Amino acid sequence: MRYMTRCCWWISFFILATGASSSQTLREAADRSGMLVGTAVRPQQLSESLYATTLAREFNMIEPEDVMKWETIHPAPETFDFSQGDQLVAFAVSHQMKVRGHTLTWHQQNPKWLTGQQRTPEQLARILEQHIKTVVGHYRDKVSAWDVINEAFDETTPVKLRSTIWYDQPGIGYAGKGSRYMENCFRWAHAADPGALLFYNDVEAEAVNPKSDAIYAMVRDFRRRGVPIDGVGFQMHLGNPHPDVASISQNIGRFTALGVKVHITEMDVALPVDADGNAHSADLQLQAIAYRDVASACLAHTGCTAIQTWGFTDKYSWIGSHSKHTQGAALLFDREYRAKPAYEALRKMLESSRRR
Ligand code: XIL
């Protein structure tokens, strides 16, 4: 009995010791491989100790999930509310993290004062210019990259520019002139912070498909004409754990060849869940492979510099309400902040990459 106890103690010691020497956090693995590993954050959860400690330990970049969107940051025509955004930036500063800003122009989560009133294109252009310059100016040198435009293309075939207040309802003066309305947004953001990287961000454009073709044509045109765009964000909200990795890699390759950076901006891998929110363990393994393979596709291209997830704990993920609770368990940590197979798969993939 005594022998057994001592023997087991030595075995545990050995496992712990060897484990400790090879294991590192996601953040350490990313730092060593010269990558950004980020996540979307809800500042109201920062007071929850496990939330804050996990966040600071595992990520070197954060992005506001909602609090820099128009409805929060610009709640009335002459009112900007930076309080929650500032809280997030302060957290990033105190933990040496970068901040991605999200988002300056979108068709959702806009305040009623903006969408509920008829305006001329000139009036709307003035409002948008003031918004972009005020928000980007406020976070000058604090937010290192901005999603200047979010989801400007729609889901139809053939792909068209989405009908929005910014494009053609009534639009800021370029209705029917293709992607030209976005150029001013990039120029205004660049004027407010010439050091920030400016991104076009979209959903369901991660593989080679008609939508990514349209974005590719736009970005190539912007680069040729000197519109200040630095990168493209692929959201990577996967509705199942079977991404077309070869096509994703090919797509990342053609964008980075244009000279723009690629960021994976909002990755989650939604799984079917039971009434308690639990997924099957076989699906959790497939999910791990999906995270690993997407990371591998990014790491294969030096211009792909960030992998970001849309939240990090299944306790707080938009997938539940978005899917009416038929899907969930989409992130790297479970609801008790325990690392899932996906965490380990992503960490190992980052650890195995040395890009510096
Ligand atoms: C989502 C947030 O996660 C939710 O909290 C909010 O209720 C709706 O928006 N694409 C985007 C993100 O660019 O801003 C969205 O975030 C998810 C889809």
GROMACS .gro file of C-alpha atoms and ligand atoms in nm:
model
  374
    1MET     CA    1   0.000   0.000   0.000
    2ARG     CA    2   0.274   0.231   0.101
    3TYR     CA    3   0.473   0.126  -0.207
    4MET     CA    4   0.168   0.190  -0.429
    5THR     CA    5   0.121   0.537  -0.293
    6ARG     CA    6   0.483   0.631  -0.347
    7CYS     CA    7   0.484   0.474  -0.693
    8CYS     CA    8   0.170   0.664  -0.799
    9TRP     CA    9   0.310   0.983  -0.659
   10TRP     CA   10   0.619   0.946  -0.874
   11ILE     CA   11   0.410   0.868  -1.183
   12SER     CA   12   0.194   1.175  -1.125
   13PHE     CA   13   0.500   1.385  -1.066
   14PHE     CA   14   0.651   1.261  -1.392
   15ILE     CA   15   0.331   1.331  -1.591
   16LEU     CA   16   0.296   1.677  -1.441
   17ALA     CA   17   0.659   1.764  -1.492
   18THR     CA   18   0.676   1.649  -1.854
   19GLY     CA   19   0.333   1.797  -1.927
   20ALA     CA   20   0.442   2.131  -1.787
   21SER     CA   21   0.753   2.145  -1.998
   22SER     CA   22   0.577   2.082  -2.331
   23SER     CA   23   0.245   2.252  -2.266
   24GLN     CA   24   0.191   2.619  -2.325
   25THR     CA   25  -0.117   2.832  -2.356
   26LEU     CA   26  -0.277   2.931  -2.683
   27ARG     CA   27  -0.135   3.276  -2.632
   28GLU     CA   28   0.219   3.150  -2.572
   29ALA     CA   29   0.199   2.926  -2.877
   30ALA     CA   30   0.068   3.217  -3.089
   31ASP     CA   31   0.331   3.459  -2.958
   32ARG     CA   32   0.607   3.215  -3.039
   33SER     CA   33   0.478   3.158  -3.390
   34GLY     CA   34   0.426   3.531  -3.456
   35MET     CA   35   0.048   3.499  -3.482
   36LEU     CA   36  -0.239   3.691  -3.336
   37VAL     CA   37  -0.493   3.476  -3.156
   38GLY     CA   38  -0.799   3.674  -3.067
   39THR     CA   39  -1.153   3.647  -2.943
   40ALA     CA   40  -1.472   3.850  -2.924
   41VAL     CA   41  -1.539   3.997  -2.583
   42ARG     CA   42  -1.844   4.115  -2.389
   43PRO     CA   43  -1.709   4.372  -2.141
   44GLN     CA   44  -1.998   4.309  -1.901
   45GLN     CA   45  -1.843   3.967  -1.829
   46LEU     CA   46  -1.498   4.102  -1.740
   47SER     CA   47  -1.595   4.116  -1.373
   48GLU     CA   48  -1.634   3.735  -1.378
   49SER     CA   49  -1.300   3.615  -1.258
   50LEU     CA   50  -1.274   3.296  -1.469
   51TYR     CA   51  -1.379   3.489  -1.777
   52ALA     CA   52  -1.112   3.754  -1.727
   53THR     CA   53  -0.830   3.518  -1.627
   54THR     CA   54  -0.896   3.278  -1.915
   55LEU     CA   55  -0.912   3.567  -2.159
   56ALA     CA   56  -0.586   3.724  -2.045
   57ARG     CA   57  -0.405   3.391  -2.031
   58GLU     CA   58  -0.511   3.253  -2.369
   59PHE     CA   59  -0.537   3.543  -2.615
   60ASN     CA   60  -0.315   3.825  -2.739
   61MET     CA   61  -0.594   4.015  -2.915
   62ILE     CA   62  -0.955   4.105  -2.834
   63GLU     CA   63  -1.246   4.249  -3.028
   64PRO     CA   64  -1.574   4.387  -2.895
   65GLU     CA   65  -1.856   4.146  -2.982
   66ASP     CA   66  -2.113   4.428  -2.980
   67VAL     CA   67  -2.005   4.741  -2.793
   68MET     CA   68  -1.840   4.930  -3.078
   69LYS     CA   69  -2.141   4.882  -3.305
   70TRP     CA   70  -2.350   5.189  -3.390
   71GLU     CA   71  -2.641   5.115  -3.155
   72THR     CA   72  -2.409   5.110  -2.854
   73ILE     CA   73  -2.140   5.360  -2.938
   74HIS     CA   74  -2.358   5.622  -3.111
   75PRO     CA   75  -2.697   5.599  -2.932
   76ALA     CA   76  -2.823   5.947  -3.025
   77PRO     CA   77  -2.732   6.186  -3.309
   78GLU     CA   78  -2.497   6.395  -3.096
   79THR     CA   79  -2.407   6.132  -2.836
   80PHE     CA   80  -2.117   5.889  -2.847
   81ASP     CA   81  -2.088   5.637  -2.564
   82PHE     CA   82  -1.736   5.499  -2.545
   83SER     CA   83  -1.763   5.364  -2.190
   84GLN     CA   84  -1.780   4.992  -2.270
   85GLY     CA   85  -1.534   5.016  -2.557
   86ASP     CA   86  -1.293   5.199  -2.329
   87GLN     CA   87  -1.330   4.927  -2.067
   88LEU     CA   88  -1.229   4.667  -2.322
   89VAL     CA   89  -0.933   4.875  -2.442
   90ALA     CA   90  -0.819   4.925  -2.080
   91PHE     CA   91  -0.827   4.546  -2.029
   92ALA     CA   92  -0.622   4.498  -2.345
   93VAL     CA   93  -0.367   4.759  -2.238
   94SER     CA   94  -0.322   4.608  -1.895
   95HIS     CA   95  -0.267   4.262  -2.047
   96GLN     CA   96  -0.058   4.369  -2.349
   97MET     CA   97  -0.320   4.263  -2.603
   98LYS     CA   98  -0.407   4.414  -2.939
   99VAL     CA   99  -0.760   4.535  -3.014
  100ARG     CA  100  -0.956   4.481  -3.337
  101GLY     CA  101  -1.239   4.730  -3.380
  102HIS     CA  102  -1.577   4.606  -3.505
  103THR     CA  103  -1.752   4.759  -3.696
  104LEU     CA  104  -1.784   5.101  -3.861
  105THR     CA  105  -2.042   5.022  -4.129
  106TRP     CA  106  -2.300   4.743  -4.118
  107HIS     CA  107  -2.669   4.696  -4.198
  108GLN     CA  108  -2.749   4.552  -3.854
  109GLN     CA  109  -2.745   4.680  -3.496
  110ASN     CA  110  -2.795   5.038  -3.609
  111PRO     CA  111  -2.986   5.276  -3.380
  112LYS     CA  112  -3.346   5.376  -3.453
  113TRP     CA  113  -3.253   5.743  -3.485
  114LEU     CA  114  -3.038   5.647  -3.783
  115THR     CA  115  -3.261   5.402  -3.965
  116GLY     CA  116  -3.606   5.539  -3.880
  117GLN     CA  117  -3.579   5.867  -4.070
  118GLN     CA  118  -3.554   5.975  -4.434
  119ARG     CA  119  -3.237   6.165  -4.518
  120THR     CA  120  -3.066   6.289  -4.832
  121PRO     CA  121  -2.745   6.115  -4.946
  122GLU     CA  122  -2.555   6.431  -4.849
  123GLN     CA  123  -2.694   6.428  -4.495
  124LEU     CA  124  -2.623   6.059  -4.459
  125ALA     CA  125  -2.268   6.097  -4.589
  126ARG     CA  126  -2.204   6.370  -4.331
  127ILE     CA  127  -2.338   6.150  -4.050
  128LEU     CA  128  -2.126   5.854  -4.161
  129GLU     CA  129  -1.811   6.062  -4.202
  130GLN     CA  130  -1.857   6.215  -3.857
  131HIS     CA  131  -1.919   5.869  -3.707
  132ILE     CA  132  -1.614   5.708  -3.863
  133LYS     CA  133  -1.381   5.997  -3.785
  134THR     CA  134  -1.506   6.033  -3.427
  135VAL     CA  135  -1.489   5.663  -3.340
  136VAL     CA  136  -1.159   5.590  -3.516
  137GLY     CA  137  -1.017   5.917  -3.381
  138HIS     CA  138  -1.118   5.827  -3.026
  139TYR     CA  139  -0.936   5.494  -3.053
  140ARG     CA  140  -0.640   5.624  -3.252
  141ASP     CA  141  -0.326   5.424  -3.162
  142LYS     CA  142  -0.540   5.199  -2.938
  143VAL     CA  143  -0.729   4.993  -3.193
  144SER     CA  144  -0.479   4.837  -3.430
  145ALA     CA  145  -0.723   4.710  -3.694
  146TRP     CA  146  -1.078   4.805  -3.791
  147ASP     CA  147  -1.354   4.623  -3.972
  148VAL     CA  148  -1.441   4.931  -4.176
  149ILE     CA  149  -1.712   4.753  -4.374
  150ASN     CA  150  -1.903   4.447  -4.260
  151GLU     CA  151  -2.109   4.220  -4.487
  152ALA     CA  152  -2.163   4.453  -4.785
  153PHE     CA  153  -2.244   4.167  -5.024
  154ASP     CA  154  -2.571   3.979  -5.000
  155GLU     CA  155  -2.653   3.608  -5.014
  156THR     CA  156  -2.825   3.598  -5.354
  157THR     CA  157  -2.706   3.439  -5.677
  158PRO     CA  158  -2.565   3.618  -5.860
  159VAL     CA  159  -2.404   3.802  -5.571
  160LYS     CA  160  -2.501   4.167  -5.544
  161LEU     CA  161  -2.417   4.451  -5.313
  162ARG     CA  162  -2.663   4.442  -5.028
  163SER     CA  163  -2.932   4.705  -5.027
  164THR     CA  164  -2.859   4.913  -4.715
  165ILE     CA  165  -2.887   5.270  -4.593
  166TRP     CA  166  -2.522   5.313  -4.688
  167TYR     CA  167  -2.545   5.179  -5.041
  168ASP     CA  168  -2.883   5.270  -5.185
  169GLN     CA  169  -3.145   5.346  -4.916
  170PRO     CA  170  -3.078   5.625  -5.002
  171GLY     CA  171  -2.702   5.561  -4.980
  172ILE     CA  172  -2.424   5.810  -4.932
  173GLY     CA  173  -2.427   5.929  -5.290
  174TYR     CA  174  -2.304   5.634  -5.495
  175ALA     CA  175  -2.617   5.424  -5.536
  176GLY     CA  176  -2.578   5.198  -5.839
  177LYS     CA  177  -2.207   5.272  -5.872
  178GLY     CA  178  -2.081   4.942  -5.741
  179SER     CA  179  -1.842   4.933  -5.450
  180ARG     CA  180  -1.754   5.304  -5.475
  181TYR     CA  181  -1.957   5.397  -5.168
  182MET     CA  182  -1.717   5.199  -4.951
  183GLU     CA  183  -1.412   5.390  -5.067
  184ASN     CA  184  -1.502   5.698  -4.868
  185CYS     CA  185  -1.534   5.488  -4.553
  186PHE     CA  186  -1.181   5.357  -4.596
  187ARG     CA  187  -1.050   5.707  -4.670
  188TRP     CA  188  -1.227   5.860  -4.369
  189ALA     CA  189  -1.096   5.586  -4.139
  190HIS     CA  190  -0.744   5.626  -4.277
  191ALA     CA  191  -0.756   6.002  -4.221
  192ALA     CA  192  -0.861   5.949  -3.858
  193ASP     CA  193  -0.586   5.696  -3.782
  194PRO     CA  194  -0.326   5.640  -4.054
  195GLY     CA  195  -0.164   5.370  -3.840
  196ALA     CA  196  -0.468   5.142  -3.812
  197LEU     CA  197  -0.506   4.847  -4.046
  198LEU     CA  198  -0.832   4.875  -4.238
  199PHE     CA  199  -1.032   4.563  -4.321
  200TYR     CA  200  -1.325   4.455  -4.531
  201ASN     CA  201  -1.503   4.176  -4.334
  202ASP     CA  202  -1.765   3.929  -4.456
  203VAL     CA  203  -1.949   3.605  -4.386
  204GLU     CA  204  -1.957   3.292  -4.606
  205ALA     CA  205  -1.670   3.417  -4.818
  206GLU     CA  206  -1.400   3.197  -4.663
  207ALA     CA  207  -1.388   2.947  -4.951
  208VAL     CA  208  -1.361   3.019  -5.323
  209ASN     CA  209  -1.722   3.094  -5.417
  210PRO     CA  210  -1.923   3.364  -5.597
  211LYS     CA  211  -1.920   3.592  -5.292
  212SER     CA  212  -1.546   3.570  -5.237
  213ASP     CA  213  -1.499   3.620  -5.614
  214ALA     CA  214  -1.692   3.948  -5.588
  215ILE     CA  215  -1.492   4.059  -5.283
  216TYR     CA  216  -1.170   3.962  -5.457
  217ALA     CA  217  -1.255   4.176  -5.762
  218MET     CA  218  -1.337   4.469  -5.534
  219VAL     CA  219  -1.021   4.441  -5.326
  220ARG     CA  220  -0.804   4.409  -5.638
  221ASP     CA  221  -0.967   4.721  -5.780
  222PHE     CA  222  -0.920   4.910  -5.448
  223ARG     CA  223  -0.555   4.815  -5.432
  224ARG     CA  224  -0.493   4.922  -5.793
  225ARG     CA  225  -0.657   5.258  -5.734
  226GLY     CA  226  -0.492   5.330  -5.397
  227VAL     CA  227  -0.799   5.296  -5.173
  228PRO     CA  228  -0.648   5.242  -4.826
  229ILE     CA  229  -0.751   4.883  -4.759
  230ASP     CA  230  -0.506   4.663  -4.569
  231GLY     CA  231  -0.691   4.341  -4.514
  232VAL     CA  232  -0.984   4.111  -4.555
  233GLY     CA  233  -1.160   3.936  -4.269
  234PHE     CA  234  -1.323   3.600  -4.317
  235GLN     CA  235  -1.571   3.546  -4.038
  236MET     CA  236  -1.564   3.163  -4.040
  237HIS     CA  237  -1.894   3.095  -3.867
  238LEU     CA  238  -1.911   2.725  -3.955
  239GLY     CA  239  -2.253   2.565  -3.934
  240ASN     CA  240  -2.101   2.215  -3.931
  241PRO     CA  241  -1.756   2.071  -3.863
  242HIS     CA  242  -1.676   1.995  -4.229
  243PRO     CA  243  -1.511   2.301  -4.383
  244ASP     CA  244  -1.373   2.276  -4.738
  245VAL     CA  245  -1.018   2.335  -4.624
  246ALA     CA  246  -0.852   2.312  -4.965
  247SER     CA  247  -1.081   2.581  -5.100
  248ILE     CA  248  -1.032   2.798  -4.789
  249SER     CA  249  -0.657   2.773  -4.828
  250GLN     CA  250  -0.676   2.857  -5.199
  251ASN     CA  251  -0.895   3.158  -5.118
  252ILE     CA  252  -0.661   3.286  -4.846
  253GLY     CA  253  -0.376   3.242  -5.093
  254ARG     CA  254  -0.533   3.451  -5.369
  255PHE     CA  255  -0.619   3.737  -5.129
  256THR     CA  256  -0.277   3.749  -4.967
  257ALA     CA  257  -0.124   3.749  -5.315
  258LEU     CA  258  -0.297   4.085  -5.367
  259GLY     CA  259  -0.083   4.221  -5.086
  260VAL     CA  260  -0.358   4.240  -4.823
  261LYS     CA  261  -0.356   4.065  -4.489
  262VAL     CA  262  -0.616   3.803  -4.404
  263HIS     CA  263  -0.764   3.766  -4.058
  264ILE     CA  264  -0.996   3.485  -3.956
  265THR     CA  265  -1.224   3.712  -3.758
  266GLU     CA  266  -1.520   3.530  -3.602
  267MET     CA  267  -1.458   3.159  -3.600
  268ASP     CA  268  -1.698   2.923  -3.429
  269VAL     CA  269  -1.804   2.572  -3.520
  270ALA     CA  270  -2.167   2.514  -3.430
  271LEU     CA  271  -2.264   2.159  -3.329
  272PRO     CA  272  -2.603   1.999  -3.273
  273VAL     CA  273  -2.680   2.004  -2.900
  274ASP     CA  274  -2.936   1.844  -2.668
  275ALA     CA  275  -3.175   2.040  -2.446
  276ASP     CA  276  -2.896   2.090  -2.190
  277GLY     CA  277  -2.664   2.237  -2.453
  278ASN     CA  278  -2.437   1.932  -2.472
  279ALA     CA  279  -2.283   1.803  -2.795
  280HIS     CA  280  -2.180   1.443  -2.879
  281SER     CA  281  -1.819   1.364  -2.805
  282ALA     CA  282  -1.766   1.243  -3.165
  283ASP     CA  283  -1.876   1.586  -3.286
  284LEU     CA  284  -1.636   1.754  -3.044
  285GLN     CA  285  -1.355   1.557  -3.208
  286LEU     CA  286  -1.466   1.663  -3.556
  287GLN     CA  287  -1.486   2.020  -3.430
  288ALA     CA  288  -1.128   1.996  -3.310
  289ILE     CA  289  -1.021   1.884  -3.656
  290ALA     CA  290  -1.209   2.178  -3.812
  291TYR     CA  291  -1.032   2.430  -3.588
  292ARG     CA  292  -0.699   2.262  -3.656
  293ASP     CA  293  -0.746   2.255  -4.033
  294VAL     CA  294  -0.866   2.615  -4.062
  295ALA     CA  295  -0.567   2.725  -3.855
  296SER     CA  296  -0.341   2.520  -4.076
  297ALA     CA  297  -0.486   2.685  -4.389
  298CYS     CA  298  -0.418   3.026  -4.238
  299LEU     CA  299  -0.068   2.938  -4.122
  300ALA     CA  300   0.021   2.816  -4.470
  301HIS     CA  301   0.011   3.178  -4.594
  302THR     CA  302   0.236   3.436  -4.431
  303GLY     CA  303  -0.019   3.710  -4.504
  304CYS     CA  304  -0.277   3.535  -4.284
  305THR     CA  305  -0.182   3.683  -3.951
  306ALA     CA  306  -0.473   3.636  -3.710
  307ILE     CA  307  -0.708   3.364  -3.596
  308GLN     CA  308  -0.992   3.493  -3.388
  309THR     CA  309  -1.290   3.312  -3.236
  310TRP     CA  310  -1.634   3.462  -3.173
  311GLY     CA  311  -1.618   3.431  -2.795
  312PHE     CA  312  -1.422   3.164  -2.614
  313THR     CA  313  -1.653   2.994  -2.365
  314ASP     CA  314  -1.971   2.807  -2.461
  315LYS     CA  315  -2.126   2.989  -2.165
  316TYR     CA  316  -2.141   3.305  -2.376
  317SER     CA  317  -2.188   3.241  -2.745
  318TRP     CA  318  -2.428   3.395  -2.990
  319ILE     CA  319  -2.485   3.054  -3.156
  320GLY     CA  320  -2.744   2.945  -2.895
  321SER     CA  321  -2.994   3.224  -2.952
  322HIS     CA  322  -2.903   3.252  -3.321
  323SER     CA  323  -2.994   2.885  -3.382
  324LYS     CA  324  -3.291   2.885  -3.141
  325HIS     CA  325  -3.084   2.659  -2.917
  326THR     CA  326  -3.062   2.369  -3.164
  327GLN     CA  327  -2.689   2.433  -3.201
  328GLY     CA  328  -2.414   2.536  -2.963
  329ALA     CA  329  -2.090   2.414  -2.806
  330ALA     CA  330  -1.915   2.611  -3.081
  331LEU     CA  331  -1.611   2.750  -2.899
  332LEU     CA  332  -1.280   2.641  -2.746
  333PHE     CA  333  -1.385   2.622  -2.379
  334ASP     CA  334  -1.696   2.464  -2.231
  335ARG     CA  335  -1.938   2.644  -2.004
  336GLU     CA  336  -1.713   2.576  -1.701
  337TYR     CA  337  -1.409   2.719  -1.880
  338ARG     CA  338  -1.258   2.374  -1.933
  339ALA     CA  339  -1.051   2.344  -2.250
  340LYS     CA  340  -1.223   2.131  -2.516
  341PRO     CA  341  -1.054   1.909  -2.778
  342ALA     CA  342  -1.076   2.208  -3.015
  343TYR     CA  343  -0.858   2.412  -2.782
  344GLU     CA  344  -0.584   2.153  -2.774
  345ALA     CA  345  -0.601   2.101  -3.152
  346LEU     CA  346  -0.566   2.474  -3.220
  347ARG     CA  347  -0.293   2.516  -2.960
  348LYS     CA  348  -0.090   2.229  -3.106
  349MET     CA  349  -0.128   2.364  -3.458
  350LEU     CA  350  -0.001   2.705  -3.346
  351GLU     CA  351   0.277   2.543  -3.145
  352SER     CA  352   0.397   2.347  -3.447
  353SER     CA  353   0.422   2.661  -3.659
  354ARG     CA  354   0.728   2.881  -3.648
  355ARG     CA  355   0.684   3.179  -3.874
  356ARG     CA  356   0.925   3.426  -3.726
  357XIL     C1  357  -2.345   3.909  -3.323
  357XIL     C2  358  -2.320   3.911  -3.174
  357XIL     O1  359  -2.240   3.800  -3.141
  357XIL     C3  360  -2.450   3.907  -3.096
  357XIL     O2  361  -2.425   3.929  -2.958
  357XIL     C4  362  -2.546   4.012  -3.149
  357XIL     O3  363  -2.670   3.996  -3.084
  357XIL     C5  364  -2.564   3.999  -3.298
  357XIL     O4  365  -2.437   4.009  -3.362
  357XIL     N1  366  -2.141   3.864  -3.790
  357XIL     C6  367  -2.085   3.973  -3.729
  357XIL     C7  368  -2.102   3.994  -3.584
  357XIL     O5  369  -2.011   4.048  -3.794
  357XIL     O6  370  -2.104   4.129  -3.548
  357XIL     C8  371  -2.224   3.922  -3.531
  357XIL     O7  372  -2.222   3.933  -3.389
  357XIL     C9  373  -2.226   3.779  -3.577
  357XIL    C10  374  -2.229   3.770  -3.727
   0.00000   0.00000   0.00000
